[in-house]
mmCIF file of C-alpha atoms in Angstrom:
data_model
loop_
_atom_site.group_PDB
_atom_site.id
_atom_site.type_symbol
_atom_site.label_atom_id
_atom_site.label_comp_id
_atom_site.label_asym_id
_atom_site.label_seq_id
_atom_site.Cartn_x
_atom_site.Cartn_y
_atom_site.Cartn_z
ATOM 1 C CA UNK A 158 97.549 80.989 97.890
ATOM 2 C CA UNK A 159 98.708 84.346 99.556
ATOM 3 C CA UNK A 160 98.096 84.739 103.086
ATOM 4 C CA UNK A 161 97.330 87.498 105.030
ATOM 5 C CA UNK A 162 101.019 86.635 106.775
ATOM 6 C CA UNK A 163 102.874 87.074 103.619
ATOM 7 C CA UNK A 164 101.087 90.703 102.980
ATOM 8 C CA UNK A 165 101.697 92.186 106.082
ATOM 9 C CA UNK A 166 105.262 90.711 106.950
ATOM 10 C CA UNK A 167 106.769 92.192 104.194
ATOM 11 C CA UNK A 168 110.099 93.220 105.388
ATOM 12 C CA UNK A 169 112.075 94.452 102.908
ATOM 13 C CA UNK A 170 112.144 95.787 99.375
ATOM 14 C CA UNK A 171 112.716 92.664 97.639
ATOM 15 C CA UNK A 172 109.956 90.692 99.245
ATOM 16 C CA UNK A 173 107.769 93.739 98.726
ATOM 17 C CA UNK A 174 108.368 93.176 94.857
ATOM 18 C CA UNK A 175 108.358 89.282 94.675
ATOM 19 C CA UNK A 176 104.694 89.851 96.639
ATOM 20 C CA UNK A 177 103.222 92.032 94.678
ATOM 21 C CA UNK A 178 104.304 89.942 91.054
ATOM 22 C CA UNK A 179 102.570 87.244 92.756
ATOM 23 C CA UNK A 180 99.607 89.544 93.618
ATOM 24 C CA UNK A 181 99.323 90.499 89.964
ATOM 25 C CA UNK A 182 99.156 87.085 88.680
ATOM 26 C CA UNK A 183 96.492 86.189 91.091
ATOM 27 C CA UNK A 184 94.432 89.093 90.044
ATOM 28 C CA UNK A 185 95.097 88.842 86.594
ATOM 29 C CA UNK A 186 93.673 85.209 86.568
ATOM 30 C CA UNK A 187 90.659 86.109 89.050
ATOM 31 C CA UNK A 188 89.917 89.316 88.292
ATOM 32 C CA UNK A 189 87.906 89.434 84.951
ATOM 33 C CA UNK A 190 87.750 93.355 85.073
ATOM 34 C CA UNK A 191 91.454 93.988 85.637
ATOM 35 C CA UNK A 192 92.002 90.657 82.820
ATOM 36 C CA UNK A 193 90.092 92.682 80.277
ATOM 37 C CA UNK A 194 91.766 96.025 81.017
ATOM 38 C CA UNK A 195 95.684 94.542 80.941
ATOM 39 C CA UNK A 196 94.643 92.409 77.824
ATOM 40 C CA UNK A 197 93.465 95.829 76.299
ATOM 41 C CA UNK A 198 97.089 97.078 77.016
ATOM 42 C CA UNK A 199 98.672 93.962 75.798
ATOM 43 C CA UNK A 200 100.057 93.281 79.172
ATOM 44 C CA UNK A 201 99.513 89.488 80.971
ATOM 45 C CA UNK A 202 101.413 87.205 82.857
ATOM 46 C CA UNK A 203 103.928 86.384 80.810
ATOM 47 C CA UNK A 204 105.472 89.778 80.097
ATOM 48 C CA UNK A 205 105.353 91.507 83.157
ATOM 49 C CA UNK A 206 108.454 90.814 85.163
ATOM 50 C CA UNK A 207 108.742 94.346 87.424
ATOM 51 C CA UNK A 208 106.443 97.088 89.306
ATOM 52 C CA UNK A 209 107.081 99.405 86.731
ATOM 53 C CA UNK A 210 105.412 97.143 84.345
ATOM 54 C CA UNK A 211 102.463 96.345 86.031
ATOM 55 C CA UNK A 212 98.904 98.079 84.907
ATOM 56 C CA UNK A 213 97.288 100.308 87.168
ATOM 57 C CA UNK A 214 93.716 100.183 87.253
ATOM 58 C CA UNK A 215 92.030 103.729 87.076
ATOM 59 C CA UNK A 216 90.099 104.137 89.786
ATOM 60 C CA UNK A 217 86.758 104.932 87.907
ATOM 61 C CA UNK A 218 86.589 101.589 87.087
ATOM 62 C CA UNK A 219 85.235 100.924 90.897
ATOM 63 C CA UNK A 220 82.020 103.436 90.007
ATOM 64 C CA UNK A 221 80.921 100.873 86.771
ATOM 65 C CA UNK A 222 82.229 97.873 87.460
ATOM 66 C CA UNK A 223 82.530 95.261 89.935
ATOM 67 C CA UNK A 224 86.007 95.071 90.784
ATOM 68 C CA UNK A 225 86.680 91.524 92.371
ATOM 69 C CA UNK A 226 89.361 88.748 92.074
ATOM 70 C CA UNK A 227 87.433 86.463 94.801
ATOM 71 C CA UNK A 228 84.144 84.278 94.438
ATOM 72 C CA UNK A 229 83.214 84.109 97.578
ATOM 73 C CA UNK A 230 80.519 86.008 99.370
ATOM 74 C CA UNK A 231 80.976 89.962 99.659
ATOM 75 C CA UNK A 232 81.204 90.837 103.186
ATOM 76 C CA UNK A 233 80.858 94.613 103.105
ATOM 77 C CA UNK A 234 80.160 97.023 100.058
ATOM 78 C CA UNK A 235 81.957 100.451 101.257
ATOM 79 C CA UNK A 236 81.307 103.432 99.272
ATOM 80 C CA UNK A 237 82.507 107.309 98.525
ATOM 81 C CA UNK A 238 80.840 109.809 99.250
ATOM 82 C CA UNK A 239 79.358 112.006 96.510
ATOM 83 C CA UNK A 240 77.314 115.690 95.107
ATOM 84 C CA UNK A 241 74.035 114.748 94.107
ATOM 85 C CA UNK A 242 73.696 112.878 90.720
ATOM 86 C CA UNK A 243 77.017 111.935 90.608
ATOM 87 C CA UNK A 244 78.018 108.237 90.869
ATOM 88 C CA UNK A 245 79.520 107.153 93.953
ATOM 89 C CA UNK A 246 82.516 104.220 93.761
ATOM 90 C CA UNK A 247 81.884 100.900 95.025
ATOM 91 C CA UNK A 248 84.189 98.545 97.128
ATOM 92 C CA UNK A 249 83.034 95.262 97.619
ATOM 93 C CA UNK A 250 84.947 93.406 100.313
ATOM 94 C CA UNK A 251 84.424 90.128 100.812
ATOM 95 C CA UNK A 252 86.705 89.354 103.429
ATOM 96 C CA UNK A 253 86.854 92.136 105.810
ATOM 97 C CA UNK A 254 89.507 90.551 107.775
ATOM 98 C CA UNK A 255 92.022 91.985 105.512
ATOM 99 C CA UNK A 256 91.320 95.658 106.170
ATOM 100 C CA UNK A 257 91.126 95.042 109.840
ATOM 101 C CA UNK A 258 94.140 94.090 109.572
ATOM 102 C CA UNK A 259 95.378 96.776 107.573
ATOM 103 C CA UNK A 260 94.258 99.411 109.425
ATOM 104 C CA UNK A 261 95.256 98.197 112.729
ATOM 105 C CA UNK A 262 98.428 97.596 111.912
ATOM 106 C CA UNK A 263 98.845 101.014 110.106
ATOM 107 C CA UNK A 264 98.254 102.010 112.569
ATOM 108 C CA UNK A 265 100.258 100.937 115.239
ATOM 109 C CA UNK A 266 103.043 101.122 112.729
ATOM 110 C CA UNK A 267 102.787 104.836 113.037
ATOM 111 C CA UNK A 268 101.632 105.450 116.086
ATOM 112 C CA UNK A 269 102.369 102.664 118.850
ATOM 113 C CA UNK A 270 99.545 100.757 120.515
ATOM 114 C CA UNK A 271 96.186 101.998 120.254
ATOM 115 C CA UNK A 272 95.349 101.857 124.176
ATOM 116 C CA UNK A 273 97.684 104.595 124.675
ATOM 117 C CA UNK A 274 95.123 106.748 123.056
ATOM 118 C CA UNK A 275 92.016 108.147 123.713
ATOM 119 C CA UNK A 276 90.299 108.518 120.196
ATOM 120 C CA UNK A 277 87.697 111.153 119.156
ATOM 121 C CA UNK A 278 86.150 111.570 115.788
ATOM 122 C CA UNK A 279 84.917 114.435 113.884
ATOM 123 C CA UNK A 280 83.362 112.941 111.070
ATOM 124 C CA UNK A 281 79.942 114.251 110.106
ATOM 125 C CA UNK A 282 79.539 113.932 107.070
ATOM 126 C CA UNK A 283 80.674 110.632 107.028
ATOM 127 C CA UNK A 284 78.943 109.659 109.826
ATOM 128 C CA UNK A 285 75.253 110.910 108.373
ATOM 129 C CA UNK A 286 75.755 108.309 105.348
ATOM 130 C CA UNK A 287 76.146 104.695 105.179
ATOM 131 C CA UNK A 288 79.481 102.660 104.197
ATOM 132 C CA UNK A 289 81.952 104.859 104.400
ATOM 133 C CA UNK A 290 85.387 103.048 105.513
ATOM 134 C CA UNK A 291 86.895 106.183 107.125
ATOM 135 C CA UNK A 292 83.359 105.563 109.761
ATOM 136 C CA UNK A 293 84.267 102.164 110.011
ATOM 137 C CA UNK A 294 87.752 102.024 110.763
ATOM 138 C CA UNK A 295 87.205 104.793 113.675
ATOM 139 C CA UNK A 296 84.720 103.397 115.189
ATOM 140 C CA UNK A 297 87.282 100.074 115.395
ATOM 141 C CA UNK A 298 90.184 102.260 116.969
ATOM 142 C CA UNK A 299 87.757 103.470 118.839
ATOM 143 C CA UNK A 300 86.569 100.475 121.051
ATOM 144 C CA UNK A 301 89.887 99.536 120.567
ATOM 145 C CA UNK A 302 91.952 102.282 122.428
ATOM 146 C CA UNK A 303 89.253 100.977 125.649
ATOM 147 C CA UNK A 304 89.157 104.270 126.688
ATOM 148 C CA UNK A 305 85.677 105.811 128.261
ATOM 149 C CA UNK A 306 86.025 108.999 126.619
ATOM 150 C CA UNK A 307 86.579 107.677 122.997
ATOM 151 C CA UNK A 308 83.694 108.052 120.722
ATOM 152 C CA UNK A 309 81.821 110.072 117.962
ATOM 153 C CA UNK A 310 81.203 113.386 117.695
ATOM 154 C CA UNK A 311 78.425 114.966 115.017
ATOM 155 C CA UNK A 312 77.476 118.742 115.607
ATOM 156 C CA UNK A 313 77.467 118.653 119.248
ATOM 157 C CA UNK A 314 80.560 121.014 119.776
ATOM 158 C CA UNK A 315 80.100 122.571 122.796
ATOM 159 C CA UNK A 316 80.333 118.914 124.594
ATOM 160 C CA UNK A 317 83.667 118.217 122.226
ATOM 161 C CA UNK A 318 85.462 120.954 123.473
ATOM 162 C CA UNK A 319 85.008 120.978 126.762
ATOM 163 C CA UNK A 320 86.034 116.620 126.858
ATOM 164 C CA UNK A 321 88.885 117.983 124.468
ATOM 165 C CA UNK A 322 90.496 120.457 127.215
ATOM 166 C CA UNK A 323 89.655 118.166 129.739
ATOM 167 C CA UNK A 324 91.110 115.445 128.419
ATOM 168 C CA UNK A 325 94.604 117.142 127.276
ATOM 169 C CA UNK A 326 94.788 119.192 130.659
ATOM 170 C CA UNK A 327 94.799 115.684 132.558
ATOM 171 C CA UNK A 328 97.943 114.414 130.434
ATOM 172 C CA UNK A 329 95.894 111.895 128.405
ATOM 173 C CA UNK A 330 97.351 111.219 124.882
ATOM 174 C CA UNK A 331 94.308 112.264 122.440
ATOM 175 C CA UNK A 332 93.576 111.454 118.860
ATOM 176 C CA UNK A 333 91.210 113.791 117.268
ATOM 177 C CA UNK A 334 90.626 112.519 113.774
ATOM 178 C CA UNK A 335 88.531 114.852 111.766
ATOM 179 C CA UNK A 336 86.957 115.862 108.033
ATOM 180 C CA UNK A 337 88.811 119.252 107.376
ATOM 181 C CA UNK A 338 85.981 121.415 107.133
ATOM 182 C CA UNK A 339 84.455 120.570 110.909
ATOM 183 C CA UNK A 340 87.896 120.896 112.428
ATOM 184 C CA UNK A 341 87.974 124.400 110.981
ATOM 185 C CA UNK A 342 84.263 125.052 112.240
ATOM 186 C CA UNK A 343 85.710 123.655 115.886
ATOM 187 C CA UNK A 344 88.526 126.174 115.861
ATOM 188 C CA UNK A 345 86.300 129.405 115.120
ATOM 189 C CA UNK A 346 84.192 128.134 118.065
ATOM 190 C CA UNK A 347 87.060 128.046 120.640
ATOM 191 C CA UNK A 348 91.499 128.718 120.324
ATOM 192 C CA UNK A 349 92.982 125.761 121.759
ATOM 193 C CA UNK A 350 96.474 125.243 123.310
ATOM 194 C CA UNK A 351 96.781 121.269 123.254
ATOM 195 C CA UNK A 352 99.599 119.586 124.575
ATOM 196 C CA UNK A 353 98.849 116.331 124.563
ATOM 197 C CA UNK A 354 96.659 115.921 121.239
ATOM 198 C CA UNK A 355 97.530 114.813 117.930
ATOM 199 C CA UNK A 356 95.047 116.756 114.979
ATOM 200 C CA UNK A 357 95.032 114.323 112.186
ATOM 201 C CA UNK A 358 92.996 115.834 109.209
ATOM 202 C CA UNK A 359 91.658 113.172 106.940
ATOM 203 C CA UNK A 360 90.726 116.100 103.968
ATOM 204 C CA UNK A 361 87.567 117.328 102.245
ATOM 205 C CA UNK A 362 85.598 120.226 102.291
ATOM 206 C CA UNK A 363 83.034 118.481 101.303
ATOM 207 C CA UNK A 364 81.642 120.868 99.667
ATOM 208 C CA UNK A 365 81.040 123.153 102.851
ATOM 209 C CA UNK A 366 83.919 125.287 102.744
ATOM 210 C CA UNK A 367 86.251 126.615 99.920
ATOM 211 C CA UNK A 368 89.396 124.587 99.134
ATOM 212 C CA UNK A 369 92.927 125.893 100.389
ATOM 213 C CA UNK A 370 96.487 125.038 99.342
ATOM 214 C CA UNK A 371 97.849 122.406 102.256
ATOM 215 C CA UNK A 372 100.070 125.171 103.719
ATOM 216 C CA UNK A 373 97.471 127.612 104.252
ATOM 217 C CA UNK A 374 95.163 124.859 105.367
ATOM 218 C CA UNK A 375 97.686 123.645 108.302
ATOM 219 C CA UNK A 376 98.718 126.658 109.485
ATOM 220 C CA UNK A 377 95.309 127.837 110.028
ATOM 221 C CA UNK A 378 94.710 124.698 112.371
ATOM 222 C CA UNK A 379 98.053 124.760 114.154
ATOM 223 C CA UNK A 380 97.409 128.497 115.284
ATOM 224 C CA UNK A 381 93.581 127.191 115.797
ATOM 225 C CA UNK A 382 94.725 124.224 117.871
ATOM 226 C CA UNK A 383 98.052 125.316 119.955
ATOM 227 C CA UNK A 384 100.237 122.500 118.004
ATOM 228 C CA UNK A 385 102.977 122.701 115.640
ATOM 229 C CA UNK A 386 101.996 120.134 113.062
ATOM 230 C CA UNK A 387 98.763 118.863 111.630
ATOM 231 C CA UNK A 388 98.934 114.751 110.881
ATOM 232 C CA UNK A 389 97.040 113.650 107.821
ATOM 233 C CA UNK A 390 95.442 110.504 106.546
ATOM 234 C CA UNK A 391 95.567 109.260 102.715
ATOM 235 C CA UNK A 392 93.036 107.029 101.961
ATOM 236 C CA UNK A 393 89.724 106.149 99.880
ATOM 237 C CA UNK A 394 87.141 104.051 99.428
ATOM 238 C CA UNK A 395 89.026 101.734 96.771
ATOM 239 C CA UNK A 396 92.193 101.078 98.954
ATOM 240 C CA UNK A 397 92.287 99.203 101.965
ATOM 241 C CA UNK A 398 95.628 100.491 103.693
ATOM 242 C CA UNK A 399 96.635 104.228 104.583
ATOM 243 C CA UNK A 400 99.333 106.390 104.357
ATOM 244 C CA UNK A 401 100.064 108.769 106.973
ATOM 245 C CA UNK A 402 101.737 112.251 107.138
ATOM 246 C CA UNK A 403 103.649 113.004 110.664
ATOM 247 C CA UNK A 404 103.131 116.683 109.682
ATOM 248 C CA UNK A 405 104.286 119.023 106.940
ATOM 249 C CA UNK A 406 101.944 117.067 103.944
ATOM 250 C CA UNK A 407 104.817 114.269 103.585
ATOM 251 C CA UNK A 408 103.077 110.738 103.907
ATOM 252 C CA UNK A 409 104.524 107.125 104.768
ATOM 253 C CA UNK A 410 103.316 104.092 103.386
ATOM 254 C CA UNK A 411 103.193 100.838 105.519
ATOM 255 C CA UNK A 412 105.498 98.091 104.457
ATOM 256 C CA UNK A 413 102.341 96.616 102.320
ATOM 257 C CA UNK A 414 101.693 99.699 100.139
ATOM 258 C CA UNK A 415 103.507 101.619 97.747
ATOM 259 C CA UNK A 416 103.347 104.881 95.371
ATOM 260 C CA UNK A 417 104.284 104.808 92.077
ATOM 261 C CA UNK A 418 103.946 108.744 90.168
ATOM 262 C CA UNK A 419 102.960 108.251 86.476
ATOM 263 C CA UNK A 420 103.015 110.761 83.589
ATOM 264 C CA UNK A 421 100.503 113.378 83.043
ATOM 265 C CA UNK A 422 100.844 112.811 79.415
ATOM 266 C CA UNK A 423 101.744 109.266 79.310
ATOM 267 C CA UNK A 424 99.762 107.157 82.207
ATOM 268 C CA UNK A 425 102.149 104.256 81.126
ATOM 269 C CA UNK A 426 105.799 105.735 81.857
ATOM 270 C CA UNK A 427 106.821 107.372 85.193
ATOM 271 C CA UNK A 428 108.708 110.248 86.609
ATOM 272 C CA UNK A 429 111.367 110.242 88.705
ATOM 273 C CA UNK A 430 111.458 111.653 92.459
ATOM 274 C CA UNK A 431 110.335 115.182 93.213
ATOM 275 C CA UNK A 432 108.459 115.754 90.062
ATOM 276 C CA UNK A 433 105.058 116.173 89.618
ATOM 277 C CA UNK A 434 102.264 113.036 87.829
ATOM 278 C CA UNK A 435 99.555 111.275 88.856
ATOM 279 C CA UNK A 436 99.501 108.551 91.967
ATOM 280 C CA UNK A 437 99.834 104.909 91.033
ATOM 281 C CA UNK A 438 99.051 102.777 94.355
ATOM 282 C CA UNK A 439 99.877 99.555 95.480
ATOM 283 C CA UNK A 440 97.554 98.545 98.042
ATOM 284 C CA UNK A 441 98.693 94.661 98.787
ATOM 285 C CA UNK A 442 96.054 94.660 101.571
ATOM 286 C CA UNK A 443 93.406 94.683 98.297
ATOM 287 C CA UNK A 444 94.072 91.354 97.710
ATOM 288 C CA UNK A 445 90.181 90.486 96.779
ATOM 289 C CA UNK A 446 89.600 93.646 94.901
ATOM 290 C CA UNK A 447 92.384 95.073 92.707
ATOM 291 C CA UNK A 448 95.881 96.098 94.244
ATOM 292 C CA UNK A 449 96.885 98.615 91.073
ATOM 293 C CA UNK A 450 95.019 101.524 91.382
ATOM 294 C CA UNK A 451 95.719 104.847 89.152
ATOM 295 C CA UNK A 452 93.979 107.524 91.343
ATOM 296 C CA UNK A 453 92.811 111.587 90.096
ATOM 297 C CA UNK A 454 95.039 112.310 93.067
ATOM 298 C CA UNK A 455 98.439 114.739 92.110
ATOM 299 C CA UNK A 456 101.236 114.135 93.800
ATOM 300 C CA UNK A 457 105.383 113.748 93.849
ATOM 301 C CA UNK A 458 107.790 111.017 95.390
ATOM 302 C CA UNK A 459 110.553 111.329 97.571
ATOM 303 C CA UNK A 460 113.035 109.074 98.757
ATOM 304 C CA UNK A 461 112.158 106.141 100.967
ATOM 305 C CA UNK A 462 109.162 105.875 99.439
ATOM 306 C CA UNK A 463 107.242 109.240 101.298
ATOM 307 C CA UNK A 464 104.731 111.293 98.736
ATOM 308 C CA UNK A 465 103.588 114.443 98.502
ATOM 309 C CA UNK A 466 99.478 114.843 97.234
ATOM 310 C CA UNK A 467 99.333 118.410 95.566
ATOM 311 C CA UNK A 468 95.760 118.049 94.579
ATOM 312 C CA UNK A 469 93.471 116.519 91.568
ATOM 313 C CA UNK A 470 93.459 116.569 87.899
ATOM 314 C CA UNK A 471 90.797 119.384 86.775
ATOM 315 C CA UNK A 472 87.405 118.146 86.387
ATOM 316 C CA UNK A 473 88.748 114.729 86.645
ATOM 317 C CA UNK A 474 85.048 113.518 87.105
ATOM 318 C CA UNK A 475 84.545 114.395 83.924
ATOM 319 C CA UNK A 476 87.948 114.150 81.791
ATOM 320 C CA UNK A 477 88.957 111.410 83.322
ATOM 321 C CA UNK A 478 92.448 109.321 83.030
ATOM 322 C CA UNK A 479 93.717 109.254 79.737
ATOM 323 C CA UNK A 480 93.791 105.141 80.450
ATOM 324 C CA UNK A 481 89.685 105.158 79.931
ATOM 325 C CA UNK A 482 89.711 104.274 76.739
ATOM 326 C CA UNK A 483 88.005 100.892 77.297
#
């Protein structure tokens, strides 16, 4: 059995490796979904004795199937968000322990102790649907950080800017975690000059505003905010761990999860650091679900493990990965 202590006391590369063979095999024997799809590739337990060798689940697979390696009761279904008529991914949970944990100690990895903060969210879009993770882990951090001032914030601007000044004038360390498009809507209501606030972006336009390169996106919030980097989030609804940029787009994985970049034009080999593929993530934390998860997501790798996202594969709602041929 694999414990939640042996996932998130990894401490070095060589553990990280010898875990996640022996997460494979579990989810290989419990996970008929991911069973089928390695079977399909002729891959099992008996001939896969490294990362590189392990199959990577596209990520689709979590909008028509249910992906689970556990029999017990599903705790919490989270899902993605999504245009009209098109189908939204499913992750049941059914121990919601795990990403507790995960998040919290992402967190704190990262950023210290969570009652050093005051946190404020800027999430509506995520806040005006149900089961979203993002929505679920901030409201956690939120009670968490025990600060008065912490909370939610929908379309009521005017009240968020004035707590935001406030807040940052008096010394307090802030958070302000928000969906891209509102934190550019908050900015062309009122220039900031924050010293004590960290801007953490967690992407998406959602549809509201038109993309932008990262570059052009950041620097339009730095000179919006007063601050010299923009943090970022990475995560979804099929992973339950994050990776975090400090600022300039490069991203850090906790010690439980890992990117792998695959070829564009062959999802089964991959290419070495700095050059461009598709992300491959190992999410250990997804112990019930599926811990191999080929994402639409762009990206490159650079030493020590940091990432790079670049973007999606065109019309990858409809294309695809080249792996769905099950």
């Amino acid at each position: 059995m694999i414990s939640q202590e042996d996932i998130f006391q990894i401490g070095s590369k060589k553990e990280f490796e010898k875990i996640t063979l022996k997460v494979f095999r579990h989810q290989y024997d419990n996970n008929l979904v991911y069973q089928q799809f390695c079977n399909f590739l002729k891959k099992d337990k008996t001939n896969v004795k490294s990362l590189t060798e392990i199959p990577f689940l596209p990520i689709q697979f979590f909008k028509s199937h249910n992906v689970l390696s556990s029999s017990e009761t599903v705790q919490q279904t989270f899902t993605s968000s999504g245009t009209t008529g098109m189908q939204t991914s499913k992750h049941l949970v059914t121990d919601v322990s795990w990403y507790e944990m995960s998040y919290r100690l992402g967190f704190s990895e990262f950023y210290g102790n969570i009652e050093d903060y005051c946190v404020l969210a800027l999430l509506p879009s995520y806040l005006e649907r149900k089961g979203s993770s993002l929505i679920y882990m901030a409201e956690d951090l939120i009670q968490s950080s025990n600060h008065e001032d912490s909370g939610f914030y929908l379309n009521n601007y005017d009240e968020l800017i004035s707590k935001l000044i406030e807040l940052d004038d008096s010394g307090q360390n802030v958070i302000l975690i928000g969906v891209t498009y509102a934190l550019l809507d908050l900015i062309e209501k009122q220039k900031f000059q924050l010293k004590n606030t960290i801007i953490m972006e967690t992407g998406g336009m959602k549809g509201k505003r038109k993309e932008m390169i990262r570059e052009e996106l950041h620097s339009i919030l730095c000179n919006g905010f007063g601050v010299s980097k923009i943090h970022s989030e990475y995560g979804m609804t099929e992973l339950l761990s994050q990776a975090y940029s400090l600022g300039d787009g490069i991203f850090e994985c906790p010690p439980w999860m890992q990117i792998l970049v695959r070829d564009t034009e062959d999802a089964l080999t991959y290419v070495s650091e700095g050059k461009t593929g598709g992300i491959n993530v190992i999410d250990l934390a997804n112990i019930n679900s599926c811990s191999f998860i080929a994402t639409q997501d762009l990206g490159k790798k650079y030493p020590n493990h940091s990432f790079e996202v670049l973007g999606r594969f065109d019309n990858s709602d409809i294309r695809g990965c080249n792996l769905m041929v099950i």
